[in-house]
Coordinates of C-alpha atoms in Angstrom, one line a residue:
M1 CA 111.4 126.0 135.7
N2 CA 111.6 123.5 132.9
H3 CA 110.3 124.8 129.6
S4 CA 109.6 122.4 126.8
P5 CA 110.4 123.8 123.4
G6 CA 107.6 124.2 120.9
L7 CA 107.2 123.3 117.3
G8 CA 108.9 126.6 116.2
A9 CA 112.1 125.7 118.0
Y10 CA 112.1 122.3 116.4
L11 CA 111.6 123.8 113.0
R12 CA 114.4 126.3 113.4
A13 CA 116.7 123.5 114.6
E14 CA 115.8 121.2 111.8
F15 CA 116.4 123.9 109.2
L16 CA 119.8 124.6 110.6
R17 CA 120.6 120.9 110.6
S18 CA 119.4 120.5 107.0
Y19 CA 121.5 123.4 105.7
R20 CA 123.8 122.2 102.9
S21 CA 122.5 118.6 103.3
F22 CA 121.0 116.5 100.5
S23 CA 117.5 117.7 101.5
F24 CA 118.7 121.3 101.2
Y25 CA 119.5 120.7 97.5
L26 CA 116.2 119.0 96.6
P27 CA 114.8 122.0 94.8
L28 CA 117.8 122.1 92.5
I29 CA 117.5 118.4 91.8
I30 CA 113.8 118.6 91.0
L31 CA 114.5 121.8 89.0
A32 CA 117.0 119.8 86.9
V33 CA 114.2 117.3 86.0
G34 CA 111.9 120.2 85.0
L35 CA 114.6 121.8 82.8
L36 CA 115.2 118.4 81.2
A37 CA 111.5 118.1 80.5
G38 CA 111.5 121.6 79.0
V39 CA 114.4 120.8 76.7
L40 CA 112.6 117.6 75.5
N41 CA 109.4 119.6 74.9
L42 CA 111.3 122.3 72.9
S43 CA 113.3 119.7 70.9
G44 CA 110.1 118.0 69.8
A45 CA 110.8 114.8 71.7
T46 CA 107.6 115.3 73.6
V47 CA 105.1 117.8 72.1
S48 CA 102.6 119.0 74.7
D49 CA 101.3 122.1 76.4
S50 CA 100.4 120.2 79.6
L51 CA 102.3 118.5 82.4
A52 CA 103.0 115.4 80.2
P53 CA 106.6 116.3 79.5
L54 CA 107.3 116.0 83.3
H55 CA 106.1 112.3 83.2
I56 CA 109.6 111.0 84.0
Y57 CA 109.5 112.6 87.4
P58 CA 106.4 110.8 88.8
V59 CA 107.0 107.6 86.9
G60 CA 110.7 107.0 87.8
I61 CA 112.2 109.7 90.1
I62 CA 110.0 110.9 92.9
V63 CA 109.7 107.8 95.0
P64 CA 113.4 106.8 94.8
L65 CA 114.4 110.4 95.4
A66 CA 112.2 110.7 98.5
L67 CA 113.4 107.3 99.9
A68 CA 117.0 108.2 99.3
S69 CA 116.5 111.6 101.0
A70 CA 115.2 109.9 104.1
A71 CA 118.0 107.4 104.1
L72 CA 120.7 110.1 103.7
A73 CA 119.1 112.1 106.5
D74 CA 119.1 109.1 108.8
R75 CA 122.7 108.4 107.9
R76 CA 123.6 112.0 108.7
E77 CA 121.9 111.8 112.1
R78 CA 123.7 108.6 113.0
T79 CA 127.0 110.0 111.9
L80 CA 126.5 113.3 113.8
R81 CA 124.9 111.6 116.8
G82 CA 121.7 113.6 116.2
G83 CA 123.6 116.9 116.9
G84 CA 123.3 116.2 120.6
L85 CA 119.5 116.4 120.5
R86 CA 119.1 112.7 121.5
W87 CA 120.6 113.4 124.8
R88 CA 118.3 116.3 125.6
R89 CA 114.7 116.3 126.7
C90 CA 113.3 116.4 123.2
R91 CA 110.1 114.8 121.9
P92 CA 110.7 112.4 119.0
G93 CA 107.3 113.1 117.6
L94 CA 107.9 116.8 117.3
E95 CA 111.3 116.2 115.9
L96 CA 110.1 114.0 113.1
Y97 CA 107.1 116.3 112.4
A98 CA 109.6 119.3 112.1
R99 CA 111.7 117.3 109.7
L100 CA 108.7 116.3 107.5
L101 CA 107.6 120.0 107.4
V102 CA 111.1 121.2 106.4
V103 CA 111.5 118.5 103.7
S104 CA 108.0 119.2 102.4
G105 CA 108.9 122.9 102.1
Y106 CA 112.0 122.0 100.0
A107 CA 109.8 119.6 97.9
V108 CA 107.1 122.2 97.3
L109 CA 109.7 124.8 96.2
G110 CA 111.3 122.2 93.9
H111 CA 107.9 121.2 92.3
V112 CA 107.0 124.8 91.6
L113 CA 110.4 125.4 90.0
A114 CA 110.1 122.2 87.9
A115 CA 106.6 122.9 86.6
V116 CA 107.0 126.6 85.7
P117 CA 109.5 126.0 82.8
V118 CA 107.0 123.5 81.3
V119 CA 103.6 125.2 81.6
G120 CA 104.3 128.6 83.1
F121 CA 102.5 130.2 86.0
T122 CA 99.2 128.4 85.4
M123 CA 96.8 126.2 87.4
P124 CA 98.6 122.9 86.4
V125 CA 101.5 124.1 88.5
L126 CA 99.3 124.1 91.7
V127 CA 97.9 120.7 90.8
F128 CA 101.3 119.2 90.1
T129 CA 102.7 120.7 93.3
A130 CA 99.9 119.5 95.5
V131 CA 99.8 115.9 94.2
E132 CA 103.6 115.3 94.0
S133 CA 104.3 117.0 97.3
V134 CA 101.9 114.6 99.1
V135 CA 103.6 111.6 97.3
F136 CA 107.0 112.9 98.2
V137 CA 106.3 113.4 101.9
A138 CA 104.6 110.0 102.3
S139 CA 107.5 108.3 100.5
Y140 CA 109.9 110.2 102.8
A141 CA 108.1 108.9 105.9
L142 CA 108.2 105.4 104.4
G143 CA 112.0 105.8 104.0
V144 CA 112.4 107.0 107.6
A145 CA 110.5 104.0 109.0
L146 CA 112.5 101.6 106.8
C147 CA 115.9 103.1 108.0
R148 CA 115.0 103.1 111.6
S149 CA 113.7 99.5 111.5
L150 CA 117.0 98.2 110.1
P151 CA 120.4 97.9 111.8
A152 CA 122.9 100.7 111.6
G153 CA 125.3 100.9 108.7
S154 CA 124.5 100.9 104.9
W155 CA 121.4 98.7 105.2
G156 CA 119.0 101.5 105.3
L157 CA 120.5 103.3 102.3
I158 CA 120.7 100.2 100.3
A159 CA 117.2 99.1 101.2
S160 CA 115.7 102.5 100.4
L161 CA 117.4 102.6 97.0
V162 CA 116.3 99.1 96.1
L163 CA 112.7 99.6 97.3
G164 CA 112.4 103.0 95.5
L165 CA 113.7 101.6 92.2
A166 CA 111.6 98.5 92.6
M167 CA 108.5 100.6 93.0
S168 CA 109.4 102.7 90.0
V169 CA 109.7 99.5 87.9
A170 CA 106.6 97.8 89.3
A171 CA 104.2 100.7 89.3
P172 CA 104.2 101.4 85.5
L173 CA 103.8 97.7 84.8
T174 CA 100.9 97.0 87.1
T175 CA 99.0 100.3 87.7
E176 CA 96.7 100.3 84.7
P177 CA 95.8 96.6 84.9
A178 CA 95.2 97.0 88.7
V179 CA 92.9 99.9 88.2
D180 CA 91.0 98.2 85.4
A181 CA 90.6 95.1 87.5
G182 CA 89.7 97.0 90.7
T183 CA 92.5 95.5 92.7
W184 CA 94.7 98.7 93.1
F185 CA 93.5 99.0 96.7
W186 CA 95.7 96.0 97.7
Q187 CA 98.8 97.2 95.7
P188 CA 100.4 100.1 97.6
W189 CA 103.1 100.5 95.0
T190 CA 100.5 101.8 92.6
W191 CA 99.1 104.4 94.9
P192 CA 101.7 107.1 94.1
L193 CA 101.3 106.7 90.3
I194 CA 97.5 106.5 90.0
P195 CA 96.7 110.1 90.8
T196 CA 99.4 111.4 88.4
L197 CA 98.0 109.6 85.3
P198 CA 94.8 111.7 85.0
T199 CA 96.7 114.8 86.3
F200 CA 99.4 114.5 83.6
A201 CA 97.0 113.0 80.9
I202 CA 99.4 110.1 80.2
H203 CA 99.4 106.3 80.4
A204 CA 101.7 104.5 82.8
N205 CA 104.1 103.8 79.8
S206 CA 104.4 107.6 79.3
V207 CA 102.2 107.6 76.2
L208 CA 99.9 110.6 75.9
A209 CA 96.3 109.8 76.7
L210 CA 93.7 110.7 74.1
P211 CA 90.4 112.4 75.0
G212 CA 87.8 109.9 76.2
E213 CA 90.3 107.2 77.4
A214 CA 89.6 105.5 80.7
V215 CA 92.9 106.7 82.2
L216 CA 91.6 110.2 82.4
D217 CA 88.9 109.1 84.8
Y218 CA 91.2 107.3 87.2
P219 CA 90.7 108.3 90.9
V220 CA 92.9 111.0 92.3
V221 CA 91.9 111.7 95.9
A222 CA 91.4 108.1 97.1
P223 CA 94.9 106.8 96.2
L224 CA 96.5 110.0 97.6
V225 CA 94.6 109.6 100.9
L226 CA 95.7 105.9 101.1
Y227 CA 99.3 106.7 100.4
L228 CA 99.2 109.6 102.9
A229 CA 97.7 107.3 105.5
L230 CA 100.6 104.9 104.8
G231 CA 103.0 107.7 105.4
V232 CA 101.3 108.6 108.6
G233 CA 101.5 105.0 109.8
C234 CA 105.2 104.9 108.9
A235 CA 105.8 108.1 110.9
V236 CA 104.1 106.6 113.9
V237 CA 106.4 103.5 113.6
S238 CA 109.4 105.8 113.3
V239 CA 108.5 107.7 116.4
W240 CA 108.0 104.5 118.3
A241 CA 111.3 103.2 117.1
T242 CA 113.1 106.2 118.6
S243 CA 111.1 106.4 121.8
P244 CA 113.0 106.4 125.1
A245 CA 111.2 103.2 126.2
R246 CA 113.1 101.2 123.6
G247 CA 116.6 101.9 125.1
S248 CA 119.1 104.6 125.3
A249 CA 119.4 107.1 122.5
G250 CA 123.1 106.7 122.2
S251 CA 122.9 102.9 121.7
R252 CA 120.2 103.3 119.0
L253 CA 122.2 105.9 117.1
L254 CA 125.4 103.8 117.2
G255 CA 123.5 100.7 116.2
G256 CA 124.0 98.9 119.5
Q257 CA 126.3 99.0 122.4
A258 CA 129.7 100.4 121.6
P259 CA 132.5 97.8 121.9
S260 CA 135.1 98.2 124.6
R261 CA 138.7 99.2 123.8
N262 CA 139.9 95.7 124.2
H263 CA 137.1 94.2 122.1
S264 CA 137.8 96.8 119.3
S265 CA 141.5 96.0 119.2
D266 CA 140.6 92.3 119.1
L267 CA 138.4 92.8 116.1
V268 CA 141.0 94.8 114.3
R269 CA 143.7 92.2 115.1
D270 CA 141.5 89.3 113.9
R271 CA 140.9 91.0 110.6
L272 CA 144.5 91.8 109.9
P273 CA 146.4 89.5 107.5
T274 CA 148.8 87.2 109.3
Q275 CA 151.4 87.2 106.5
T276 CA 153.9 90.0 106.3
R277 CA 153.8 90.2 102.5
R278 CA 152.0 93.3 101.3
S279 CA 148.9 93.0 99.2
F280 CA 146.9 96.0 98.0
V281 CA 144.0 93.8 97.1
R282 CA 143.7 92.2 100.5
A283 CA 144.3 95.5 102.4
M284 CA 141.6 97.4 100.5
S285 CA 139.2 94.4 100.4
V286 CA 139.0 93.7 104.1
A287 CA 136.6 96.6 104.9
L288 CA 134.3 96.2 101.9
P289 CA 130.8 95.0 102.6
W290 CA 131.2 91.5 101.1
R291 CA 128.2 90.0 102.9
V292 CA 125.9 92.7 101.7
W293 CA 127.1 92.4 98.1
V294 CA 126.9 88.6 98.0
F295 CA 123.4 88.7 99.6
L296 CA 122.2 91.2 97.0
A297 CA 123.8 89.3 94.1
V298 CA 122.1 86.1 95.1
I299 CA 118.7 87.9 95.4
M300 CA 119.2 89.5 92.0
C301 CA 119.9 86.2 90.3
L302 CA 117.0 84.5 92.0
L303 CA 114.6 87.3 91.0
L304 CA 115.8 87.2 87.4
V305 CA 115.3 83.5 87.2
L306 CA 111.8 83.9 88.6
V307 CA 111.0 86.7 86.1
R308 CA 112.3 84.6 83.3
V309 CA 110.2 81.6 84.2
V310 CA 107.0 83.6 84.7
W311 CA 107.3 86.3 81.9
G312 CA 110.0 84.9 79.6
P313 CA 113.5 85.9 78.6
T314 CA 112.6 89.1 76.9
V315 CA 111.2 90.7 80.0
S316 CA 113.9 89.2 82.3
S317 CA 116.8 90.4 80.0
T318 CA 115.2 93.9 79.9
M319 CA 114.9 94.0 83.6
W320 CA 118.5 92.8 83.9
A321 CA 120.0 95.4 81.5
L322 CA 117.9 98.4 82.6
G323 CA 117.3 97.6 86.2
A324 CA 119.6 95.1 87.9
L325 CA 122.8 96.1 86.2
P326 CA 122.7 99.9 86.9
I327 CA 121.3 99.4 90.4
A328 CA 123.9 96.8 91.4
A329 CA 126.7 99.0 90.0
T330 CA 125.4 102.1 91.8
I331 CA 125.1 100.3 95.1
T332 CA 128.6 98.8 94.8
G333 CA 130.2 102.2 93.9
I334 CA 128.6 104.1 96.7
T335 CA 129.2 101.4 99.4
A336 CA 132.8 100.9 98.3
W337 CA 133.4 104.6 99.0
T338 CA 131.4 104.8 102.3
T339 CA 133.4 101.9 103.8
H340 CA 136.7 103.7 103.1
G341 CA 135.6 107.3 103.0
A342 CA 136.5 108.2 106.6
A343 CA 139.9 106.5 106.2
W344 CA 141.0 108.3 103.0
P345 CA 142.7 111.2 104.8
A346 CA 145.0 108.8 106.6
L347 CA 145.4 106.4 103.7
S348 CA 146.5 109.3 101.4
Y349 CA 149.7 109.7 103.4
R350 CA 150.8 106.2 102.5
R351 CA 153.7 105.9 100.1
S352 CA 151.5 103.6 98.0
R353 CA 148.5 105.9 98.0
R354 CA 148.4 106.1 94.2
M355 CA 147.5 102.4 94.1
L356 CA 144.7 102.5 96.6
L357 CA 142.0 104.1 94.4
P358 CA 142.6 101.9 91.3
V359 CA 142.7 98.7 93.5
T360 CA 139.5 99.6 95.4
T361 CA 137.6 100.5 92.2
A362 CA 139.0 97.4 90.4
V363 CA 138.0 95.1 93.2
A364 CA 134.5 96.5 93.4
A365 CA 134.1 96.5 89.6
C366 CA 135.3 93.0 89.2
F367 CA 132.9 91.6 91.8
T368 CA 130.0 93.5 90.3
A369 CA 130.8 92.6 86.8
A370 CA 131.0 88.9 87.7
A371 CA 127.6 89.1 89.6
V372 CA 126.0 91.1 86.7
V373 CA 127.2 88.6 84.1
A374 CA 125.9 85.8 86.2
G375 CA 122.6 87.6 86.4
G376 CA 122.6 88.1 82.6
V377 CA 123.0 84.4 82.1
C378 CA 120.1 83.7 84.5
A379 CA 118.0 86.3 82.6
G380 CA 118.8 85.0 79.2
A381 CA 120.6 88.1 77.9
G382 CA 122.1 88.2 74.4
P383 CA 125.8 87.4 73.7
Y384 CA 126.7 91.0 72.8
Q385 CA 125.0 92.3 75.9
L386 CA 127.1 89.9 78.0
I387 CA 130.3 91.0 76.3
V388 CA 129.7 94.7 76.9
A389 CA 128.3 94.2 80.4
P390 CA 131.7 94.1 82.3
A391 CA 132.8 97.4 80.7
G392 CA 129.4 99.0 81.3
T393 CA 129.3 97.8 84.9
A394 CA 132.9 99.1 85.6
M395 CA 131.9 102.5 84.1
I396 CA 128.9 102.9 86.4
V397 CA 130.9 101.7 89.5
A398 CA 133.7 104.2 88.7
V399 CA 131.4 107.1 88.0
T400 CA 129.3 106.5 91.2
F401 CA 132.5 106.1 93.2
L402 CA 133.8 109.4 91.9
L403 CA 130.5 111.2 92.7
A404 CA 130.3 109.5 96.1
S405 CA 133.8 110.9 96.9
V406 CA 132.2 114.4 96.6
S407 CA 128.9 113.5 98.2
V408 CA 126.8 110.4 98.6
G409 CA 123.7 112.4 98.0
T410 CA 125.1 113.8 94.8
S411 CA 126.0 110.3 93.6
L412 CA 122.5 109.0 94.3
A413 CA 120.8 112.0 92.7
V414 CA 122.9 112.0 89.5
S415 CA 122.7 108.2 89.2
L416 CA 119.0 108.3 89.5
I417 CA 118.6 111.1 86.9
V418 CA 121.0 109.4 84.5
L419 CA 119.1 106.1 84.9
V420 CA 115.8 107.6 84.2
W421 CA 117.2 109.5 81.2
S422 CA 118.7 106.3 79.9
L423 CA 115.3 104.7 80.0
V424 CA 113.9 107.7 78.0
S425 CA 116.8 107.6 75.5
C426 CA 115.9 104.0 74.6
S427 CA 113.1 105.4 72.4
F428 CA 115.7 107.1 70.1
P429 CA 117.9 105.2 67.6
L430 CA 121.5 104.5 68.7
G431 CA 122.8 106.4 65.6
S432 CA 121.7 109.7 67.1
W433 CA 123.3 111.6 70.0
L434 CA 120.1 111.2 72.0
G435 CA 120.4 107.5 71.8
W436 CA 124.1 107.5 72.9
S437 CA 123.3 110.0 75.7
G438 CA 121.7 107.2 77.8
L439 CA 125.0 105.9 79.3
W440 CA 123.3 103.4 81.7
A441 CA 121.4 101.8 78.8
W442 CA 124.4 101.0 76.6
V443 CA 124.3 97.3 77.5
F444 CA 120.6 97.1 76.8
R445 CA 121.0 98.7 73.4
M446 CA 123.5 96.0 72.3
G447 CA 120.5 93.7 72.0
D448 CA 119.2 95.8 69.1
Y449 CA 122.5 97.2 67.8
P450 CA 125.1 94.5 68.2
Q451 CA 127.3 96.2 65.5
F452 CA 128.2 98.9 68.0
W453 CA 129.6 96.6 70.7
V454 CA 133.2 97.5 70.1
L455 CA 132.4 101.3 70.3
A456 CA 130.2 100.9 73.4
G457 CA 132.8 98.7 75.2
G458 CA 135.6 101.1 74.2
C459 CA 133.8 104.2 75.3
A460 CA 132.7 102.6 78.6
T461 CA 136.3 101.6 79.3
L462 CA 137.6 105.1 78.5
L463 CA 135.0 106.7 80.8
T464 CA 136.0 104.2 83.5
A465 CA 139.6 105.3 83.3
V466 CA 138.6 109.0 83.2
A467 CA 136.5 108.6 86.3
M468 CA 139.2 106.8 88.2
A469 CA 141.7 109.5 87.3
A470 CA 139.4 112.3 88.3
T471 CA 138.8 110.7 91.8
A472 CA 142.5 110.7 92.7
P473 CA 142.7 114.4 93.4
S474 CA 139.4 114.2 95.3
Y475 CA 140.7 112.0 98.1
R476 CA 144.1 113.6 98.2
L477 CA 142.5 117.0 99.0
R478 CA 140.7 115.4 101.9
A479 CA 143.9 114.7 103.7

């Protein structure tokens, strides 16, 4: 007698599969944001007895974090072949429903832990948990649909990261004008932020709202319902994308039909250099995702030119230094590791293994620095910003490469938190330690503090060397 497992079995299976994954550590990541907000509140950087110190989480972290969590979970399932579940008589709808429930549990726990250090065990904790948990789950469903709609490989992870950071940049700029004009219904990227403004009593630019201001009367339920409906629609699309009617599960997980042995050897033979002379650069460059990098670099330059024409060089240079540069360097560092990560155990037995890491990092950093400088020229950046940009880019590439060698999820989480903190640190003078603590914003600060360009460039170069040296033991231990 065939017995179809119920939701409880799917929940138990999903919890076991998520153990020690990126989703499993979501409460700790969100707690780190809450502790950071508590430190800022105690230090006087933000003085408030409400949820306002946590503003960096809904403004710049929650949507990218949820999208990255979905992308990493999808990457895990592709790598592990779904744990064998795709070849069993399982229902895709219940499987996705169980995953959303497990992830929402992690998110709820993290939101409670983040709010308690700021406001204690009070009613705002429940409000914060309810609002942000709905936003997180809906964003997670959006990320799942995005990843399952794209080809296998790094496209889902890259697209989720770019979309999340783009929404985090666009929402603060357009939310209040959209609500005032009554056009927010047609701007989905504003839906996650609108309910948080009256809940946190802040403006979209993180300035505290005074009593009687219009932002305190913004709708809360309507945008939440719309965003939740968007998440439900994305979940339906995700279930349809993995339905048995669309092909075999194995071919979907592997991104298409697996090549035959002869075809695989032909591909390898065609990509091998024909010359016998050894070249570290050519050997380590052949597997890098050049097409993805070039495509993203061209898109970056075109967007910066468009922003410069529409809003002027001030806005475009700011978007370049605080958005395009760290995002491009983070993507390059992570994808440079993922393309070689599985091969490091074998490569570490080579006699020339000590050259592999510096060459890989140098190739990735050089390409990214060239693309970033080109983007800075398109954006109209200042001369000292362009001078420090290569060193700052190399620093981010090396650090993200180091973190990715430990865990791709760790690299994404740390990079996101450092980026948001760098945005916050721009409000402090560069002469203070808080100003220098925003590492990802050093290039941007050179526009206002050009006298520090030698110090910033030297420190970035030093951190690059330290990160490269710290990564070497990491891949040797993997052998």
